[in-house]
Coordinates of N, CA, C and O in Angstrom, one line a residue:
W420 N -39.7 -10.5 0.2 CA -39.2 -10.3 1.5 C -38.0 -9.4 1.5 O -37.1 -9.5 0.6
E421 N -38.0 -8.5 2.4 CA -37.0 -7.4 2.3 C -35.5 -7.9 2.5 O -34.6 -7.2 2.0
N422 N -35.3 -9.0 3.1 CA -34.0 -9.5 3.2 C -33.6 -10.6 2.2 O -32.6 -11.3 2.4
S423 N -34.3 -10.7 1.1 CA -34.0 -11.7 0.1 C -32.7 -11.4 -0.6 O -32.4 -10.2 -0.8
S424 N -32.0 -12.4 -0.9 CA -30.7 -12.2 -1.6 C -31.1 -12.2 -3.1 O -32.0 -12.9 -3.5
K425 N -30.3 -11.6 -3.9 CA -30.5 -11.5 -5.3 C -29.9 -12.7 -6.0 O -30.4 -13.1 -7.1
G426 N -28.9 -13.3 -5.5 CA -28.2 -14.4 -6.2 C -27.2 -13.8 -7.2 O -27.3 -12.6 -7.6
S427 N -26.1 -14.5 -7.4 CA -25.1 -14.0 -8.3 C -25.5 -14.2 -9.8 O -26.1 -15.1 -10.2
Q428 N -25.1 -13.2 -10.6 CA -25.4 -13.2 -12.0 C -24.2 -13.9 -12.7 O -24.2 -13.9 -14.0
V429 N -23.3 -14.5 -12.0 CA -22.1 -15.2 -12.5 C -22.2 -16.6 -12.0 O -22.4 -16.8 -10.8
T430 N -22.0 -17.6 -12.9 CA -22.0 -19.0 -12.5 C -20.8 -19.4 -11.8 O -19.8 -18.6 -11.7
I431 N -20.8 -20.5 -11.2 CA -19.6 -21.0 -10.4 C -18.4 -21.1 -11.4 O -17.2 -20.8 -10.9
S432 N -18.6 -21.4 -12.6 CA -17.5 -21.4 -13.6 C -17.0 -20.1 -14.1 O -16.1 -19.9 -14.9
G433 N -17.7 -19.0 -13.6 CA -17.3 -17.6 -14.0 C -18.0 -17.1 -15.2 O -17.7 -15.9 -15.6
E434 N -19.0 -17.8 -15.7 CA -19.7 -17.3 -16.9 C -20.9 -16.4 -16.5 O -21.5 -16.7 -15.4
Q435 N -21.2 -15.4 -17.3 CA -22.3 -14.6 -17.0 C -23.6 -15.4 -17.3 O -23.7 -16.0 -18.3
R436 N -24.6 -15.3 -16.3 CA -25.8 -16.0 -16.5 C -26.6 -15.3 -17.7 O -26.6 -14.1 -17.8
Q437 N -27.4 -16.1 -18.4 CA -28.2 -15.7 -19.5 C -29.6 -16.1 -19.2 O -29.9 -16.9 -18.4
H438 N -30.6 -15.6 -20.0 CA -32.0 -16.0 -19.9 C -32.1 -17.5 -20.1 O -31.4 -18.0 -21.0
P439 N -32.8 -18.3 -19.4 CA -33.7 -17.9 -18.3 C -33.1 -18.1 -17.0 O -33.8 -18.3 -16.0
N440 N -31.8 -18.1 -16.9 CA -31.1 -18.5 -15.6 C -30.6 -17.3 -14.8 O -29.8 -17.4 -13.9
L441 N -31.1 -16.1 -15.1 CA -30.7 -14.9 -14.3 C -31.4 -15.1 -12.9 O -32.5 -15.6 -12.7
K442 N -30.7 -14.5 -11.9 CA -31.2 -14.7 -10.5 C -31.8 -13.3 -10.0 O -31.2 -12.3 -10.3
P443 N -32.9 -13.3 -9.2 CA -33.8 -14.4 -9.0 C -34.6 -14.7 -10.3 O -34.7 -13.8 -11.1
E444 N -35.0 -15.9 -10.4 CA -35.8 -16.3 -11.6 C -37.3 -15.9 -11.4 O -37.9 -15.5 -12.4
I445 N -37.8 -16.1 -10.2 CA -39.3 -15.9 -10.0 C -39.5 -15.5 -8.6 O -38.7 -15.7 -7.7
I446 N -40.6 -14.8 -8.4 CA -41.0 -14.5 -7.0 C -42.2 -15.3 -6.6 O -43.0 -15.6 -7.4
A447 N -42.3 -15.7 -5.3 CA -43.4 -16.5 -4.8 C -43.6 -16.1 -3.4 O -42.8 -15.4 -2.8
P448 N -44.8 -16.4 -2.8 CA -45.1 -16.0 -1.4 C -43.9 -16.4 -0.5 O -43.4 -17.5 -0.6
G449 N -43.6 -15.5 0.4 CA -42.5 -15.8 1.3 C -42.5 -15.0 2.6 O -41.5 -15.0 3.3
V450 N -43.6 -14.3 2.9 CA -43.7 -13.5 4.1 C -44.8 -14.0 4.9 O -46.0 -14.2 4.5
R451 N -44.5 -14.3 6.2 CA -45.5 -14.8 7.2 C -46.3 -16.0 6.6 O -47.5 -16.0 6.7
I452 N -45.5 -17.0 6.2 CA -46.1 -18.2 5.7 C -46.4 -19.1 6.9 O -45.6 -19.4 7.8
V453 N -47.7 -19.5 7.1 CA -48.1 -20.3 8.2 C -48.0 -21.8 7.9 O -48.3 -22.3 6.8
S454 N -47.4 -22.5 8.9 CA -47.2 -23.9 8.7 C -47.3 -24.6 10.1 O -47.4 -23.9 11.1
T455 N -47.4 -25.9 10.0 CA -47.5 -26.7 11.3 C -46.1 -26.9 11.9 O -45.1 -26.7 11.3
G456 N -46.2 -27.1 13.2 CA -44.9 -27.3 13.9 C -45.1 -28.5 14.9 O -46.1 -29.2 14.9
S457 N -44.2 -28.6 15.8 CA -44.2 -29.6 16.8 C -45.3 -29.4 17.8 O -45.8 -28.2 18.0
D458 N -45.8 -30.4 18.5 CA -46.8 -30.3 19.5 C -48.1 -29.7 19.0 O -48.9 -29.0 19.8
G459 N -48.4 -29.9 17.7 CA -49.7 -29.4 17.2 C -49.8 -27.9 17.1 O -50.9 -27.3 17.0
Q460 N -48.7 -27.2 17.2 CA -48.6 -25.7 17.1 C -48.6 -25.3 15.6 O -48.2 -26.0 14.7
W461 N -49.0 -24.0 15.4 CA -48.9 -23.4 14.1 C -47.8 -22.3 14.2 O -47.6 -21.7 15.3
Y462 N -47.0 -22.2 13.2 CA -45.9 -21.3 13.2 C -45.9 -20.4 11.9 O -46.5 -20.8 10.9
S463 N -45.3 -19.3 12.0 CA -45.2 -18.4 10.8 C -43.7 -18.1 10.6 O -43.0 -17.9 11.6
S464 N -43.3 -18.1 9.3 CA -41.9 -17.7 9.0 C -41.9 -17.0 7.7 O -42.8 -17.0 6.9
S465 N -40.8 -16.3 7.5 CA -40.6 -15.6 6.2 C -39.2 -15.9 5.7 O -38.3 -16.2 6.4
G466 N -39.1 -15.8 4.4 CA -37.8 -16.0 3.7 C -37.8 -16.7 2.4 O -38.9 -17.2 2.0
T467 N -36.7 -16.8 1.8 CA -36.6 -17.4 0.5 C -36.8 -18.9 0.6 O -37.3 -19.6 -0.3
S468 N -36.5 -19.5 1.8 CA -36.8 -20.9 2.0 C -38.3 -21.2 1.9 O -38.7 -22.2 1.4
D469 N -39.1 -20.3 2.4 CA -40.6 -20.4 2.4 C -41.0 -20.3 0.9 O -41.9 -21.1 0.5
S470 N -40.5 -19.4 0.2 CA -40.9 -19.2 -1.2 C -40.5 -20.5 -2.1 O -41.3 -20.9 -3.0
T471 N -39.4 -21.0 -1.8 CA -38.9 -22.2 -2.5 C -39.9 -23.3 -2.5 O -40.1 -24.1 -3.4
V472 N -40.6 -23.5 -1.4 CA -41.6 -24.6 -1.2 C -42.7 -24.4 -2.2 O -43.1 -25.4 -2.8
F473 N -43.1 -23.2 -2.5 CA -44.2 -23.0 -3.5 C -43.7 -23.4 -4.9 O -44.5 -24.0 -5.7
V474 N -42.6 -22.9 -5.3 CA -42.0 -23.2 -6.6 C -41.7 -24.7 -6.8 O -42.1 -25.3 -7.8
T475 N -41.2 -25.3 -5.8 CA -40.9 -26.7 -5.8 C -42.1 -27.5 -5.9 O -42.2 -28.5 -6.7
G476 N -43.1 -27.2 -5.1 CA -44.4 -27.9 -5.2 C -45.1 -27.8 -6.5 O -45.6 -28.8 -7.1
A477 N -45.0 -26.6 -7.2 CA -45.6 -26.4 -8.5 C -44.8 -27.3 -9.5 O -45.4 -28.0 -10.3
L478 N -43.5 -27.3 -9.4 CA -42.7 -28.1 -10.3 C -42.9 -29.6 -10.1 O -43.1 -30.3 -11.1
A479 N -43.1 -30.0 -8.9 CA -43.4 -31.5 -8.6 C -44.8 -31.9 -9.3 O -44.9 -32.9 -9.9
L480 N -45.7 -31.0 -9.2 CA -47.0 -31.3 -9.8 C -46.9 -31.3 -11.4 O -47.5 -32.1 -12.0
I481 N -46.1 -30.4 -11.9 CA -45.9 -30.4 -13.3 C -45.2 -31.7 -13.8 O -45.5 -32.3 -14.8
L482 N -44.2 -32.1 -13.0 CA -43.5 -33.3 -13.4 C -44.3 -34.6 -13.2 O -44.2 -35.6 -13.9
Q483 N -45.3 -34.5 -12.3 CA -46.3 -35.6 -12.2 C -47.2 -35.6 -13.4 O -47.5 -36.7 -14.0
D484 N -47.6 -34.4 -13.9 CA -48.4 -34.3 -15.1 C -47.7 -34.7 -16.4 O -48.3 -35.2 -17.3
Q485 N -46.4 -34.3 -16.4 CA -45.6 -34.5 -17.6 C -44.3 -35.4 -17.3 O -43.2 -34.9 -17.2
P486 N -44.5 -36.6 -17.0 CA -43.4 -37.5 -16.5 C -42.3 -37.6 -17.5 O -41.1 -37.9 -17.1
Q487 N -42.5 -37.3 -18.8 CA -41.4 -37.4 -19.8 C -40.4 -36.3 -19.5 O -39.2 -36.4 -20.1
L488 N -40.6 -35.4 -18.7 CA -39.7 -34.3 -18.4 C -38.7 -34.7 -17.3 O -37.7 -34.0 -17.1
R489 N -39.1 -35.7 -16.6 CA -38.2 -36.1 -15.4 C -36.9 -36.8 -15.9 O -37.0 -37.6 -16.9
P490 N -35.8 -36.4 -15.3 CA -34.5 -37.1 -15.7 C -34.6 -38.5 -15.3 O -35.2 -38.9 -14.4
S491 N -33.9 -39.4 -16.1 CA -33.8 -40.8 -15.8 C -32.4 -41.3 -16.2 O -31.6 -40.6 -16.8
A492 N -32.2 -42.5 -15.9 CA -30.9 -43.1 -16.2 C -30.7 -43.2 -17.7 O -29.5 -43.2 -18.2
T493 N -31.7 -43.3 -18.5 CA -31.6 -43.5 -19.9 C -31.8 -42.2 -20.7 O -31.4 -42.1 -21.8
L494 N -32.4 -41.2 -20.0 CA -32.6 -39.9 -20.7 C -31.9 -38.8 -20.0 O -31.7 -38.8 -18.8
S495 N -31.4 -37.8 -20.8 CA -30.7 -36.7 -20.2 C -31.8 -35.7 -19.6 O -33.0 -35.9 -19.9
N496 N -31.4 -34.7 -18.9 CA -32.3 -33.7 -18.4 C -32.3 -32.5 -19.4 O -32.3 -31.4 -18.9
S497 N -32.3 -32.7 -20.7 CA -32.1 -31.7 -21.7 C -33.3 -30.8 -21.7 O -33.3 -29.7 -22.3
C498 N -34.4 -31.1 -21.0 CA -35.6 -30.3 -21.0 C -35.6 -29.2 -20.0 O -36.5 -28.3 -20.0
I499 N -34.6 -29.1 -19.1 CA -34.6 -28.2 -18.0 C -34.7 -26.7 -18.4 O -35.4 -25.9 -17.9
D500 N -33.9 -26.4 -19.5 CA -33.9 -25.0 -19.9 C -35.3 -24.6 -20.5 O -35.8 -23.5 -20.3
E501 N -36.0 -25.6 -21.2 CA -37.3 -25.3 -21.7 C -38.3 -25.1 -20.6 O -39.2 -24.3 -20.7
V502 N -38.2 -26.0 -19.5 CA -39.1 -25.8 -18.4 C -38.9 -24.5 -17.7 O -39.8 -23.8 -17.3
K503 N -37.6 -24.1 -17.6 CA -37.3 -22.8 -16.9 C -37.8 -21.6 -17.8 O -38.2 -20.6 -17.3
Q504 N -37.7 -21.8 -19.1 CA -38.2 -20.8 -20.0 C -39.7 -20.7 -19.9 O -40.2 -19.6 -19.9
A505 N -40.4 -21.8 -19.8 CA -41.8 -21.8 -19.5 C -42.2 -21.1 -18.2 O -43.1 -20.4 -18.1
L506 N -41.4 -21.3 -17.2 CA -41.6 -20.6 -15.9 C -41.4 -19.1 -16.1 O -42.3 -18.3 -15.7
R507 N -40.4 -18.7 -16.9 CA -40.2 -17.3 -17.1 C -41.4 -16.6 -17.9 O -41.9 -15.6 -17.5
T508 N -41.8 -17.3 -18.9 CA -42.8 -16.7 -19.8 C -44.2 -16.8 -19.2 O -45.1 -16.1 -19.6
S509 N -44.4 -17.7 -18.2 CA -45.7 -17.9 -17.6 C -45.9 -17.0 -16.4 O -47.0 -16.9 -15.8
A510 N -44.9 -16.3 -15.9 CA -45.0 -15.5 -14.7 C -46.1 -14.4 -14.9 O -46.2 -13.8 -15.9
S511 N -46.9 -14.3 -13.8 CA -47.9 -13.2 -13.9 C -47.2 -11.9 -13.6 O -46.1 -11.9 -13.0
N512 N -47.7 -10.8 -14.1 CA -47.0 -9.5 -14.1 C -45.6 -9.7 -14.7 O -44.6 -9.2 -14.3
S513 N -45.6 -10.5 -15.8 CA -44.3 -10.9 -16.4 C -43.5 -9.7 -16.8 O -44.0 -8.7 -17.3
I514 N -42.2 -9.8 -16.5 CA -41.3 -8.7 -16.8 C -40.5 -9.1 -18.0 O -39.8 -10.2 -18.0
I515 N -40.5 -8.4 -19.1 CA -39.8 -8.8 -20.3 C -38.3 -8.9 -20.0 O -37.7 -9.9 -20.3
D516 N -37.8 -7.8 -19.5 CA -36.4 -7.9 -19.1 C -36.3 -8.3 -17.7 O -37.2 -8.0 -16.9
H517 N -35.3 -8.9 -17.3 CA -35.1 -9.4 -15.9 C -34.9 -8.2 -15.0 O -34.2 -7.3 -15.3
D518 N -35.5 -8.3 -13.8 CA -35.3 -7.3 -12.8 C -34.5 -8.0 -11.6 O -34.8 -9.1 -11.2
D519 N -33.5 -7.3 -11.1 CA -32.7 -7.9 -10.1 C -33.4 -8.1 -8.8 O -32.9 -8.9 -7.9
L520 N -34.5 -7.5 -8.5 CA -35.3 -7.8 -7.3 C -36.5 -8.7 -7.6 O -36.8 -9.6 -6.8
L521 N -37.2 -8.5 -8.7 CA -38.4 -9.2 -9.0 C -38.3 -10.3 -10.0 O -39.3 -11.0 -10.3
G522 N -37.1 -10.6 -10.4 CA -36.9 -11.7 -11.4 C -37.7 -11.5 -12.6 O -37.7 -10.4 -13.2
Y523 N -38.4 -12.5 -13.1 CA -39.3 -12.4 -14.3 C -40.7 -12.1 -13.9 O -41.6 -12.0 -14.8
G524 N -41.0 -12.1 -12.6 CA -42.4 -11.8 -12.2 C -42.9 -12.9 -11.2 O -42.1 -13.7 -10.6
N525 N -44.2 -12.9 -10.9 CA -44.8 -13.8 -9.9 C -45.0 -15.2 -10.4 O -45.5 -15.3 -11.5
L526 N -44.8 -16.2 -9.6 CA -45.1 -17.5 -9.9 C -46.6 -17.7 -10.2 O -47.5 -17.2 -9.4
D527 N -47.0 -18.3 -11.3 CA -48.3 -18.6 -11.7 C -48.3 -20.1 -12.1 O -48.0 -20.4 -13.3
A528 N -48.5 -21.0 -11.1 CA -48.4 -22.4 -11.4 C -49.3 -22.9 -12.5 O -48.9 -23.8 -13.3
G529 N -50.5 -22.4 -12.5 CA -51.4 -22.9 -13.6 C -51.0 -22.5 -15.0 O -51.0 -23.3 -15.9
A530 N -50.5 -21.3 -15.1 CA -50.0 -20.8 -16.4 C -48.7 -21.5 -16.7 O -48.4 -21.8 -17.9
W531 N -47.9 -21.9 -15.7 CA -46.6 -22.6 -16.0 C -47.0 -24.0 -16.5 O -46.4 -24.4 -17.5
L532 N -47.9 -24.7 -15.9 CA -48.3 -26.0 -16.4 C -48.8 -25.9 -17.8 O -48.5 -26.7 -18.7
K533 N -49.7 -24.9 -18.1 CA -50.2 -24.7 -19.5 C -49.1 -24.5 -20.5 O -49.1 -25.1 -21.6
E534 N -48.1 -23.7 -20.1 CA -47.0 -23.4 -20.9 C -46.2 -24.7 -21.2 O -45.8 -25.0 -22.3
V535 N -45.9 -25.5 -20.1 CA -45.2 -26.7 -20.3 C -45.9 -27.7 -21.2 O -45.3 -28.4 -22.0
R536 N -47.2 -27.8 -21.0 CA -48.0 -28.7 -21.8 C -47.9 -28.3 -23.3 O -48.1 -29.2 -24.2
S537 N -47.7 -27.1 -23.6 CA -47.6 -26.7 -25.0 C -46.2 -26.7 -25.6 O -46.0 -26.4 -26.8
M538 N -45.2 -27.1 -24.8 CA -43.9 -27.2 -25.3 C -43.7 -28.3 -26.3 O -44.3 -29.4 -26.1
P539 N -42.8 -28.1 -27.3 CA -42.5 -29.3 -28.1 C -41.7 -30.3 -27.3 O -41.1 -30.0 -26.3
I540 N -41.8 -31.6 -27.7 CA -41.1 -32.6 -26.9 C -39.6 -32.3 -27.1 O -39.1 -32.2 -28.2
C541 N -38.9 -32.3 -26.0 CA -37.4 -32.0 -26.1 C -36.6 -33.3 -26.1 O -37.0 -34.3 -25.9

């Protein structure tokens, strides 16, 4: 989407972001996304909020398939960097080096799941 923000390459604490946390991390559909609205109407919208739904939905399905990755009161969320690394390496049209506009490439949910399934237990 032409108005997408790139995100800061510096964290809130002032540290430079490193792989796999460079922004944007991934690109996903976000232009003219059709959805339902009030009164049974269909609506179309564009933006990073629309893209987020696709990535979040893919992550939710991955966490359903791999429940040991979910944070809990007794376990830390130490797997998050590994899951993000899997997202980076599974991107279709994967870009070896990060691109400030295209991130690491296009979301490929099936490849992301396959990559996560092959991760060592963290």
